Amino acid sequence: MPEIAHTDVAIIGAGPAGLMAALALSRLGIVVKIIDRRLPGEIAGQADGIQPRMIEIWDSFGIGDRLRRKGIHVHKTARRNGTGITKSAETLNITVSSTKYPYEVLAPIDVIEGILMDALREHHVFVEQPMVPIDLMIHETSDDNHNDYPVEFTLAKLSEDYIRSRNVSQADRSNLADDADAVESIQVLRAKYLIGCDGAHSWVRKKVGISVGGDQTELTWGVIDFTPVTNLPSCRAKNIIQSPTFGAMGYLPRPNDTARMYILHETPVSSGSGDVLDQQLSVKVADRTPQAIETSFLPFKMEATNVTWSSIYKVAQRVAESFSHKNRVFIAGDACHTHSPKGGQGANASMTDACNLAWKLAYVIRGWAAPAGGLLSSYEDERRPFSKALIEFDKEIFKLFNPRGVAPEEYQELWRLNNMFTSGIGLRYSSSLVVPKFHELAPGLAIGERFPRGNVIRQCDWNPVDLQDLMPYDGNFRLLLFPGDINQPVTAHCLQQSVTALMGDRVGRQCGTSTFKLEIIAVLNASKETDMHSLLPELPIPPKNVYVDDGLRDVGTTGKLYLEFGIKAGGGVAALVRPDGHICMLVPLNPVDVLAVKSYLASL
Ligand code: FAD
């Protein structure tokens, strides 16, 4: 009988969802074990488009710059239409301006996963691979016991040599458990929680009996990665093309002067699986596609050389009926939702699932939130409606395609209308964790959405800072105080009293001596030259947490952010921001109303 190992959270699958979940949990001090059936270094040609909100999130993990450095920045989509391709394509801005990064980063999946794995290594977490789960059992436990390890499963460490020598496909590796030559060791692991991040055909999802609802589309797509030899003027932007012969095509630039092309196929191909289809067909695509590409870009030259990967797939538009089982097993990423890659959303949605879930699990495991309270169930309450909206958007995209092709102008119009959604910037949660009150105090701060960017000056050293940079993914809640015109003695007094009231005793549920932190940040509607000490002699927060709404050099910029957020000079407001950067509550800033923040945190 193998020895039983223990971990706080076990994660099956090390794609974007699994790696992000492991990283987020590790940052919050949670012990994780993450496994994958892939061989080390084995890649799957999938996601490459990272949306603006995800770049912001990567920044909050301290890894955004690595992604921006390694990826292509795409600011515009060009659309090219019909016979005799237009010389000057019409273009559309890729995304909204209300983000620091108004562009999409395109980076191959191995680059994306590589950065996440490097970051994980810094936390001494390594993906164990090739490894598959072979059995799962959930022991009875009380709902309120966060010290118990009720999730037990058996894992098989597979032989790399065996897999390589017999060229065992990824899907078939789960069937190797009975083959003594293929299995190096068997391990039994007990975990407090399990996250199934094991993709569209999730073993975990099936094992706990979660069904998926939705359909498979009738359209078949080919995808090919290659090095273009071209004189196309917009060859380093996205291009949507309507070819009279070959129908709809999407062209994406990739790093190292390479590119990816999506091509709609006229003949639907039958498949039971719902995603990538068989190898032979993929080869056919690779054979046929270079010619289609050459013809469709005329009069420009577009030669597809050095084809490194190709595939053909049919799209399943499905959402799992539930995202969790017994509040102990959760699923995230493609295990919960699948749709077409056309919107460049799958990996983004998967990593956002992980970020939404990780801090909630960490709070419960560390004893800062009740296991049976609403925190864990809010994961499904927040992410499932989003997944359904994503499928609806995908259906809209599909309406624009038919076997004869796509109207690029309609495609672009759909994008323009859905920019807030596709960029991730407009994601708004609505659940028991989000309190929809006092919106009128700051109409520019949407309750449920991520806290927007905003330039301010730090009073203690006059450094310009973006408010978003004050919100790393470190497990802390943050309360941003906007007191109004601080030159008014009554406002200054009210601010001091409010902070004093908040600091009276611990915030949140206490576990032993540990609790999470509520970081208080004041943003004052004042000039950078204001003498803060004389105005606020008793403000009990560190000077580094006091900012003014002013520009560094510009004159007349005082109060711009207050204006943008719609905060009136005479009426203060406090915004509570969750560890994942979403605003969950607004309250009037006075010593009485601000106590609602404490009640909220104590009720987690
Ligand atoms: P996956 O990436 O599928 O990862 C699942 C992991 O689990 C894998 O590593 C797998 O080996 C492992 N696993 C599975 N079963 C087991 C098991 N039984 N035991 C152990 N390990 C297991 N999304 C975007 O956001 N932007 C894009 O531009 C984009 N382009 C795409 C282009 C193509 C051609 C395709 C096919 C997809 C694209 N997507 C895109 C979608 C994106 O790739 C997926 O949504 C994303 O990879 C899902 O992440 P995940 O971690 O949930 O699942």
XYZ file of C-alpha atoms and ligand atoms in Angstrom:
657
model
C 0.000 0.000 0.000
C 1.621 3.316 -1.044
C 2.129 5.969 1.606
C -0.551 8.649 1.744
C 0.646 12.186 0.968
C -1.272 15.346 1.883
C -1.753 18.709 0.227
C -4.091 21.656 0.654
C -5.202 21.756 -2.968
C -4.630 19.210 -5.719
C -4.830 20.451 -9.289
C -5.244 18.103 -12.221
C -4.136 19.657 -15.495
C -1.372 22.176 -16.091
C -2.804 24.216 -18.948
C -3.588 27.929 -18.467
C -6.294 27.256 -15.837
C -4.261 24.815 -13.753
C -1.032 26.798 -13.831
C -2.811 30.021 -12.942
C -4.696 28.336 -10.082
C -1.428 26.877 -8.754
C 0.330 30.232 -8.973
C -2.508 32.177 -7.356
C -2.799 29.691 -4.488
C 0.959 29.525 -3.936
C 1.119 33.318 -3.723
C -1.439 33.086 -0.933
C 0.578 30.532 1.040
C -1.444 27.459 0.083
C 0.306 24.130 -0.499
C -0.553 22.750 -3.941
C 0.209 19.669 -5.952
C -0.254 19.983 -9.692
C -0.045 17.110 -12.163
C -0.389 16.713 -15.927
C -0.428 13.813 -18.341
C 1.731 15.685 -20.850
C 5.459 15.001 -21.161
C 7.721 17.830 -19.972
C 8.079 20.332 -22.791
C 5.308 18.734 -24.836
C 3.171 21.481 -26.261
C -0.277 21.676 -27.675
C -0.891 24.364 -30.291
C -3.706 26.335 -28.753
C -4.301 29.737 -27.228
C -2.165 32.677 -28.096
C -4.338 35.774 -27.669
C -4.162 37.401 -24.249
C -6.716 40.146 -23.686
C -6.170 43.503 -21.918
C -7.774 42.516 -18.624
C -5.642 39.391 -18.466
C -2.531 41.534 -19.029
C -3.639 43.651 -16.069
C -4.115 40.464 -14.026
C -0.675 39.222 -15.001
C 0.645 42.581 -13.790
C -1.047 41.969 -10.443
C 0.964 38.719 -10.288
C 4.166 40.584 -11.158
C 4.598 38.771 -14.502
C 2.865 41.097 -16.975
C 6.132 42.558 -18.257
C 7.425 39.079 -19.146
C 4.362 38.490 -21.304
C 4.489 41.902 -22.972
C 8.169 41.424 -23.754
C 7.716 38.016 -25.343
C 4.456 38.590 -27.216
C 3.323 40.561 -30.252
C 1.202 43.621 -29.467
C -1.824 43.796 -31.720
C -3.628 47.132 -31.755
C -5.769 46.774 -34.841
C -7.695 44.345 -36.981
C -7.641 44.932 -40.734
C -10.513 43.650 -42.809
C -9.983 42.640 -46.365
C -12.848 41.913 -48.607
C -13.811 40.098 -51.762
C -12.277 40.028 -55.194
C -9.026 41.892 -55.788
C -8.192 42.566 -52.192
C -8.414 46.218 -51.169
C -5.056 47.912 -51.020
C -5.787 49.889 -47.891
C -7.706 47.690 -45.541
C -10.257 49.154 -43.159
C -9.179 48.794 -39.596
C -10.681 48.562 -36.138
C -9.013 49.212 -32.819
C -8.641 45.898 -31.078
C -9.870 47.048 -27.730
C -11.072 49.733 -25.348
C -8.982 52.669 -24.184
C -9.851 52.434 -20.475
C -6.969 50.121 -19.773
C -3.249 50.587 -19.477
C -2.839 48.004 -22.224
C -5.262 48.792 -25.062
C -4.067 45.922 -27.223
C -4.015 42.139 -27.367
C -0.778 40.258 -26.713
C -0.235 37.304 -29.012
C 2.170 34.712 -27.668
C 2.265 30.977 -28.364
C 0.843 28.752 -25.660
C 4.264 27.363 -24.742
C 5.456 30.903 -24.031
C 2.373 31.620 -21.901
C 2.659 28.350 -19.990
C 6.439 28.771 -19.725
C 6.110 32.131 -17.953
C 3.540 30.688 -15.552
C 5.772 27.674 -14.831
C 8.797 29.908 -14.203
C 6.740 31.961 -11.764
C 5.583 28.760 -10.058
C 9.167 27.576 -9.711
C 9.887 30.746 -7.749
C 7.345 29.370 -5.247
C 9.057 25.942 -5.402
C 6.083 24.386 -7.161
C 6.769 21.998 -10.046
C 4.315 20.266 -12.339
C 4.525 16.514 -11.868
C 4.319 14.872 -15.266
C 3.481 12.637 -16.973
C 1.011 11.665 -14.309
C -2.670 10.702 -14.422
C -5.351 10.243 -11.783
C -6.825 6.763 -11.719
C -9.294 6.892 -8.864
C -11.117 9.521 -6.836
C -13.049 9.251 -3.594
C -14.576 11.955 -1.428
C -14.776 10.994 2.227
C -17.561 12.284 4.410
C -16.584 15.319 6.434
C -18.335 18.136 8.169
C -18.943 21.138 5.953
C -17.262 23.431 8.399
C -13.995 21.561 8.778
C -11.215 23.238 6.869
C -8.520 21.085 8.491
C -9.757 17.821 7.040
C -8.449 16.151 3.840
C -11.553 14.446 2.455
C -10.547 14.276 -1.212
C -8.549 11.120 -1.819
C -7.204 10.017 -5.114
C -4.765 7.607 -6.611
C -2.226 8.816 -9.121
C -0.058 6.930 -11.587
C 3.352 8.327 -12.501
C 3.907 7.203 -16.079
C 7.147 6.330 -17.812
C 8.320 8.997 -20.246
C 10.298 6.404 -22.201
C 7.239 4.200 -22.560
C 5.110 7.060 -23.865
C 7.779 8.277 -26.261
C 8.702 4.876 -27.603
C 5.108 3.910 -28.306
C 3.996 7.413 -29.215
C 1.010 7.169 -26.844
C -1.454 10.003 -27.518
C -2.348 12.348 -24.664
C -5.908 11.036 -24.535
C -4.747 7.407 -24.289
C -2.417 7.999 -21.353
C -5.253 7.650 -18.852
C -5.610 4.037 -20.020
C -2.030 3.096 -19.151
C -2.642 2.633 -15.431
C -3.005 -1.164 -15.751
C 0.123 -1.544 -17.836
C 2.963 -2.395 -15.427
C 5.570 -1.358 -18.017
C 4.040 2.084 -18.383
C 3.593 2.897 -14.690
C 6.631 3.942 -12.664
C 4.837 4.387 -9.352
C 1.430 4.685 -7.736
C 0.727 7.437 -5.213
C -2.217 8.096 -2.940
C -2.892 11.749 -2.241
C -5.305 13.366 0.166
C -6.313 16.960 -0.372
C -8.595 19.476 1.264
C -9.817 20.573 -2.153
C -9.429 19.431 -5.733
C -9.546 21.576 -8.858
C -10.108 19.821 -12.158
C -8.341 21.924 -14.795
C -8.110 19.009 -17.158
C -9.654 20.499 -20.254
C -12.741 19.948 -22.357
C -12.904 16.182 -21.774
C -12.276 16.571 -18.048
C -11.726 13.310 -16.147
C -12.584 15.083 -12.895
C -15.865 16.439 -14.239
C -16.951 13.015 -15.410
C -15.787 11.316 -12.226
C -17.971 13.505 -10.011
C -20.863 13.304 -12.457
C -21.186 16.922 -13.611
C -22.972 17.047 -16.943
C -22.452 19.606 -19.695
C -25.177 21.311 -21.666
C -24.923 22.781 -25.157
C -24.314 21.872 -28.755
C -21.716 21.202 -31.331
C -21.632 23.636 -34.252
C -21.718 22.418 -37.818
C -18.765 24.451 -39.025
C -15.333 22.932 -39.425
C -12.177 24.975 -39.106
C -8.588 24.416 -40.053
C -5.709 26.148 -38.291
C -2.101 26.325 -39.403
C 1.081 27.911 -37.999
C 3.707 28.986 -40.537
C 6.293 31.572 -41.534
C 4.802 34.017 -44.035
C 6.834 35.380 -46.928
C 4.712 38.387 -47.732
C 4.411 42.012 -48.749
C 0.983 42.410 -47.113
C 1.072 45.899 -45.557
C -0.827 44.818 -42.433
C 1.075 41.543 -41.955
C 1.870 42.265 -38.299
C -1.765 43.086 -37.416
C -4.820 40.833 -37.249
C -6.555 40.416 -40.599
C -10.056 39.138 -41.326
C -10.355 38.077 -44.935
C -13.249 37.085 -47.139
C -11.813 35.042 -49.989
C -14.168 34.463 -52.930
C -12.755 30.946 -53.353
C -11.925 29.771 -49.859
C -14.382 31.682 -47.683
C -13.595 33.116 -44.285
C -10.086 33.373 -42.982
C -8.420 34.901 -39.966
C -4.729 35.827 -39.990
C -2.798 36.441 -36.764
C 0.833 37.495 -36.418
C 2.980 35.484 -34.002
C 6.435 36.088 -32.548
C 9.607 35.545 -34.609
C 7.914 36.723 -37.803
C 5.572 33.721 -37.854
C 1.779 33.689 -38.254
C -1.351 31.610 -37.692
C -4.255 31.256 -40.099
C -7.790 30.019 -39.430
C -9.700 28.755 -42.451
C -13.359 27.837 -42.622
C -13.957 24.494 -44.328
C -16.976 23.952 -46.502
C -17.543 20.292 -45.731
C -18.581 19.617 -42.182
C -16.572 16.731 -40.746
C -18.299 14.417 -38.300
C -16.743 13.879 -34.906
C -17.946 12.670 -31.578
C -15.338 14.530 -29.639
C -16.204 18.134 -30.256
C -12.783 19.666 -30.773
C -9.625 18.741 -32.631
C -10.362 16.104 -35.237
C -8.237 13.279 -36.578
C -4.607 13.444 -37.630
C -5.145 12.527 -41.289
C -7.486 15.431 -41.762
C -4.990 17.730 -40.101
C -2.412 16.632 -42.619
C -4.861 17.355 -45.442
C -5.367 20.850 -44.085
C -1.645 21.404 -44.005
C -1.417 20.238 -47.628
C -4.297 22.269 -48.972
C -3.970 25.416 -46.944
C -0.800 27.015 -48.318
C -2.436 27.215 -51.729
C -5.629 28.664 -50.227
C -3.562 31.254 -48.401
C -1.594 32.246 -51.487
C -4.717 32.710 -53.572
C -6.716 34.554 -50.964
C -4.248 37.343 -50.320
C -3.783 38.323 -53.957
C -2.689 40.822 -55.195
C -0.346 40.641 -52.209
C 2.195 37.923 -51.884
C 1.555 35.492 -49.033
C 3.629 32.343 -49.107
C 3.165 29.911 -46.208
C 6.583 28.401 -45.517
C 7.874 26.279 -42.643
C 4.495 24.935 -41.456
C 5.100 23.989 -37.809
C 1.606 22.906 -36.758
C -1.833 22.384 -38.227
C -5.098 20.991 -37.033
C -8.757 20.780 -37.891
C -11.590 21.054 -35.453
C -15.301 21.451 -34.946
C -16.507 23.748 -32.219
C -18.562 22.629 -29.225
C -20.415 25.413 -27.408
C -20.976 23.935 -23.980
C -21.166 24.934 -20.325
C -21.017 22.544 -17.356
C -24.259 22.319 -15.383
C -22.340 22.935 -12.190
C -18.815 24.149 -11.442
C -18.383 22.260 -8.180
C -19.233 19.076 -6.319
C -19.902 18.949 -2.563
C -17.984 22.213 -2.186
C -14.781 20.130 -2.267
C -14.193 19.508 -5.958
C -14.180 22.413 -8.388
C -13.679 22.552 -12.116
C -12.153 25.458 -14.024
C -11.294 26.428 -17.589
C -12.275 24.301 -20.564
C -13.546 21.695 -18.085
C -16.399 24.187 -17.454
C -16.870 25.853 -20.832
C -15.889 25.268 -24.444
C -16.459 27.462 -27.483
C -14.634 28.523 -30.607
C -11.168 30.091 -30.543
C -12.465 32.881 -32.810
C -12.986 35.283 -29.927
C -9.547 34.586 -28.408
C -11.281 34.036 -25.084
C -10.795 30.434 -23.866
C -7.478 30.707 -22.072
C -8.412 34.150 -20.781
C -11.660 32.823 -19.351
C -9.836 29.809 -17.915
C -7.251 31.905 -16.097
C -9.960 34.251 -14.837
C -11.831 31.228 -13.428
C -8.646 30.292 -11.595
C -8.138 33.789 -10.166
C -11.750 33.976 -9.061
C -11.572 30.619 -7.273
C -8.064 30.709 -5.790
C -8.453 33.519 -3.266
C -11.768 32.086 -2.090
C -10.220 28.650 -1.481
C -7.243 30.285 0.230
C -9.549 32.215 2.566
C -11.383 29.058 3.556
C -8.227 26.973 3.969
C -6.584 29.646 6.115
C -9.682 29.916 8.267
C -10.542 33.461 7.207
C -13.884 32.493 5.708
C -16.501 29.892 6.536
C -16.223 26.743 4.363
C -19.994 26.418 4.262
C -20.619 30.140 3.801
C -21.277 31.842 0.507
C -17.679 32.434 -0.498
C -17.028 29.115 -2.229
C -20.444 28.947 -3.877
C -19.923 32.472 -5.247
C -17.346 30.955 -7.628
C -20.086 29.270 -9.637
C -22.512 32.165 -9.099
C -19.997 34.523 -10.699
C -18.281 32.409 -13.318
C -21.162 30.354 -14.721
C -23.217 33.361 -15.908
C -20.060 34.703 -17.507
C -19.493 31.351 -19.272
C -23.046 31.429 -20.593
C -22.531 34.976 -21.863
C -19.362 33.804 -23.568
C -21.254 31.053 -25.361
C -23.911 33.571 -26.455
C -21.162 35.804 -27.862
C -19.630 32.810 -29.627
C -23.014 32.037 -31.176
C -23.164 35.609 -32.468
C -19.762 35.103 -34.089
C -20.978 31.902 -35.664
C -24.082 33.539 -37.100
C -21.704 35.609 -39.210
C -20.059 32.550 -40.684
C -21.589 30.157 -43.144
C -20.016 27.771 -45.650
C -19.700 30.643 -48.131
C -17.755 32.748 -45.683
C -18.088 35.809 -43.525
C -18.862 39.457 -44.064
C -15.770 41.084 -42.537
C -17.609 44.359 -41.904
C -20.265 42.563 -39.830
C -17.554 40.690 -38.014
C -15.860 43.937 -37.124
C -19.102 45.562 -36.066
C -19.758 42.676 -33.668
C -16.286 43.227 -32.249
C -16.813 46.947 -31.895
C -20.063 46.411 -30.002
C -18.519 43.800 -27.722
C -15.170 45.410 -27.024
C -15.790 45.745 -23.303
C -16.697 42.064 -23.134
C -13.917 40.671 -25.317
C -11.231 42.785 -23.649
C -12.377 41.479 -20.253
C -12.532 45.044 -18.971
C -16.331 45.052 -18.775
C -16.605 41.852 -16.727
C -19.079 42.611 -13.939
C -19.842 40.109 -11.201
C -23.155 39.872 -9.491
C -23.414 37.515 -6.509
C -23.892 37.558 -2.765
C -20.351 38.976 -2.566
C -21.275 42.090 -4.502
C -23.405 44.705 -2.744
C -25.333 46.773 -5.300
C -25.850 49.893 -3.188
C -24.707 53.542 -3.234
C -23.787 53.419 -6.912
C -24.780 57.082 -7.155
C -21.888 58.073 -4.882
C -19.390 57.211 -7.600
C -21.102 56.377 -10.899
C -17.687 55.916 -12.522
C -16.858 53.025 -10.200
C -18.997 50.128 -11.375
C -19.792 47.792 -8.481
C -18.817 44.252 -9.505
C -16.274 45.392 -12.126
C -12.525 45.506 -11.724
C -11.229 48.697 -10.135
C -10.315 50.979 -13.050
C -6.931 52.413 -13.698
C -6.271 55.904 -12.372
C -3.159 58.034 -12.125
C -2.444 59.624 -8.755
C 0.561 61.095 -6.938
C 1.949 59.524 -3.777
C 2.183 62.250 -1.191
C 5.293 61.037 0.623
C 7.559 61.120 -2.443
C 5.529 62.664 -5.295
C 5.824 59.494 -7.344
C 3.137 59.026 -9.986
C 1.300 55.736 -9.426
C -1.542 53.870 -11.130
C -4.139 52.854 -8.544
C -4.326 49.383 -10.125
C -0.665 48.852 -9.263
C -1.596 49.171 -5.603
C -3.683 46.021 -5.865
C -1.390 43.030 -6.354
C -2.943 39.559 -6.128
C -1.733 38.998 -2.556
C -4.947 38.005 -0.814
C -5.679 41.394 0.753
C -8.877 43.376 0.520
C -8.353 47.066 -0.076
C -10.472 50.000 0.938
C -9.998 53.083 -1.175
C -11.136 56.229 0.546
C -12.230 59.218 -1.513
C -13.135 61.798 1.138
C -13.891 64.754 -1.132
C -12.452 68.239 -0.695
C -9.882 67.674 2.008
C -9.283 71.399 2.438
C -12.635 71.559 4.239
C -11.948 70.960 7.964
C -15.188 69.002 8.269
C -14.118 66.607 5.501
C -10.657 66.171 6.984
C -12.167 65.438 10.377
C -14.652 62.957 8.895
C -11.853 61.099 7.113
C -9.770 60.807 10.274
C -12.749 59.593 12.298
C -13.692 57.040 9.639
C -10.218 55.559 9.523
C -10.054 55.440 13.305
C -13.399 53.609 13.387
C -12.151 51.078 10.861
C -8.946 50.411 12.707
C -10.607 49.741 16.070
C -10.093 45.978 16.055
C -9.326 43.167 13.664
C -11.176 42.866 10.412
C -12.626 39.587 9.245
C -12.890 36.172 10.806
C -9.896 35.295 12.878
C -8.074 31.988 12.695
C -5.527 31.640 15.503
C -3.456 34.769 15.332
C -3.764 35.135 11.592
C -6.219 37.135 9.579
C -6.181 38.751 6.199
C -5.297 42.375 5.847
C -7.564 45.244 4.979
C -5.274 47.775 3.393
C -6.556 51.322 3.587
C -5.606 53.742 0.836
C -6.670 57.380 0.827
C -7.015 59.309 -2.421
C -7.420 62.983 -1.656
C -8.880 65.586 -3.919
C -5.983 67.962 -3.363
C -2.949 69.419 -5.034
C 0.378 67.624 -4.742
C 1.731 70.672 -2.906
C -0.817 70.405 -0.081
C 0.636 70.363 3.422
C -0.997 67.124 4.523
C 0.311 67.181 8.040
C -1.439 70.397 8.929
C -4.676 69.221 7.272
C -4.679 65.662 8.617
C -2.475 65.592 11.695
C -4.097 62.421 13.050
C -4.648 60.313 9.976
C -3.744 56.820 11.214
C -2.562 55.276 7.944
C 1.026 55.032 6.687
C 2.145 58.053 4.581
C 2.879 55.701 1.672
C -0.857 54.948 1.493
C -1.854 58.582 1.014
C -2.280 59.776 -2.565
C -3.525 62.937 -4.194
C -5.638 63.210 -7.299
C -3.191 65.404 -9.177
C -0.712 65.259 -12.076
C 3.038 65.233 -11.584
C 3.908 68.173 -13.761
C 0.654 69.469 -15.213
C -1.075 72.405 -13.669
C -4.853 72.230 -13.377
C -5.097 68.455 -13.176
C -6.230 68.359 -9.546
C -9.500 66.444 -9.147
C -9.538 64.819 -12.598
C -10.019 61.312 -11.240
C -12.766 62.437 -8.867
C -14.490 63.863 -11.916
C -13.987 60.652 -13.890
C -15.345 58.521 -11.050
C -18.232 60.957 -10.530
C -17.368 61.607 -6.877
C -18.759 64.890 -5.628
C -16.428 67.281 -3.791
C -18.817 67.452 -0.856
C -19.629 63.764 -0.429
C -17.016 61.125 0.283
C -17.143 57.488 -0.667
C -15.190 54.337 0.216
C -14.737 51.525 -2.317
C -14.005 48.008 -1.069
C -11.923 46.001 -3.532
C -11.611 42.203 -3.376
C -8.327 40.340 -3.663
C -9.039 39.748 -7.368
C -9.379 43.470 -8.020
C -13.190 43.639 -8.324
C -15.147 46.324 -6.487
C -17.565 44.578 -4.145
C -19.021 47.468 -2.162
C -19.385 51.254 -2.020
C -20.268 53.033 1.218
C -20.619 56.678 2.205
C -17.387 57.741 3.867
C -18.308 58.619 7.449
C -17.507 56.924 10.778
C -20.900 55.197 10.934
C -21.519 53.940 7.386
C -17.959 52.792 6.884
C -18.484 50.141 9.555
C -20.562 48.225 6.983
C -17.190 47.239 5.509
C -16.234 45.518 8.733
C -19.543 43.680 8.910
C -19.091 42.563 5.304
C -15.619 41.182 5.956
C -16.682 39.482 9.180
C -19.489 37.698 7.326
C -17.266 36.009 4.735
P -6.214 22.963 -21.472
O -5.386 24.011 -22.066
O -6.900 22.015 -22.363
O -5.308 22.191 -20.430
C -5.746 21.012 -19.821
C -4.526 20.293 -19.282
O -4.976 19.152 -18.570
C -3.602 19.788 -20.385
O -2.287 20.158 -20.082
C -3.793 18.283 -20.354
O -2.611 17.590 -20.696
C -4.192 18.039 -18.924
N -5.024 16.846 -18.733
C -6.165 16.532 -19.371
N -6.656 15.387 -18.894
C -5.798 14.959 -17.951
C -5.745 13.819 -17.110
N -6.709 12.882 -17.137
N -4.726 13.693 -16.261
C -3.723 14.618 -16.213
N -3.729 15.724 -16.989
C -4.751 15.880 -17.833
N -7.985 30.935 -26.051
C -7.657 32.228 -25.861
O -7.897 32.776 -24.776
N -7.068 32.959 -26.836
C -6.765 32.408 -28.048
O -6.206 33.091 -28.892
C -7.088 31.046 -28.275
N -6.775 30.449 -29.429
C -7.008 29.122 -29.590
C -6.655 28.491 -30.784
C -6.897 27.148 -30.985
C -6.518 26.518 -32.278
C -7.532 26.394 -29.971
C -7.833 24.933 -30.167
C -7.895 27.000 -28.782
C -7.650 28.363 -28.582
N -7.997 29.001 -27.397
C -7.715 30.322 -27.221
C -8.658 28.255 -26.334
C -7.651 27.835 -25.263
O -6.585 27.116 -25.812
C -8.331 27.005 -24.187
O -9.534 27.587 -23.809
C -7.409 26.889 -22.990
O -6.233 26.194 -23.333
C -8.101 26.187 -21.851
O -7.230 26.088 -20.771
P -7.419 24.923 -19.717
O -6.245 25.023 -18.817
O -8.762 24.969 -19.150
O -7.374 23.569 -20.565
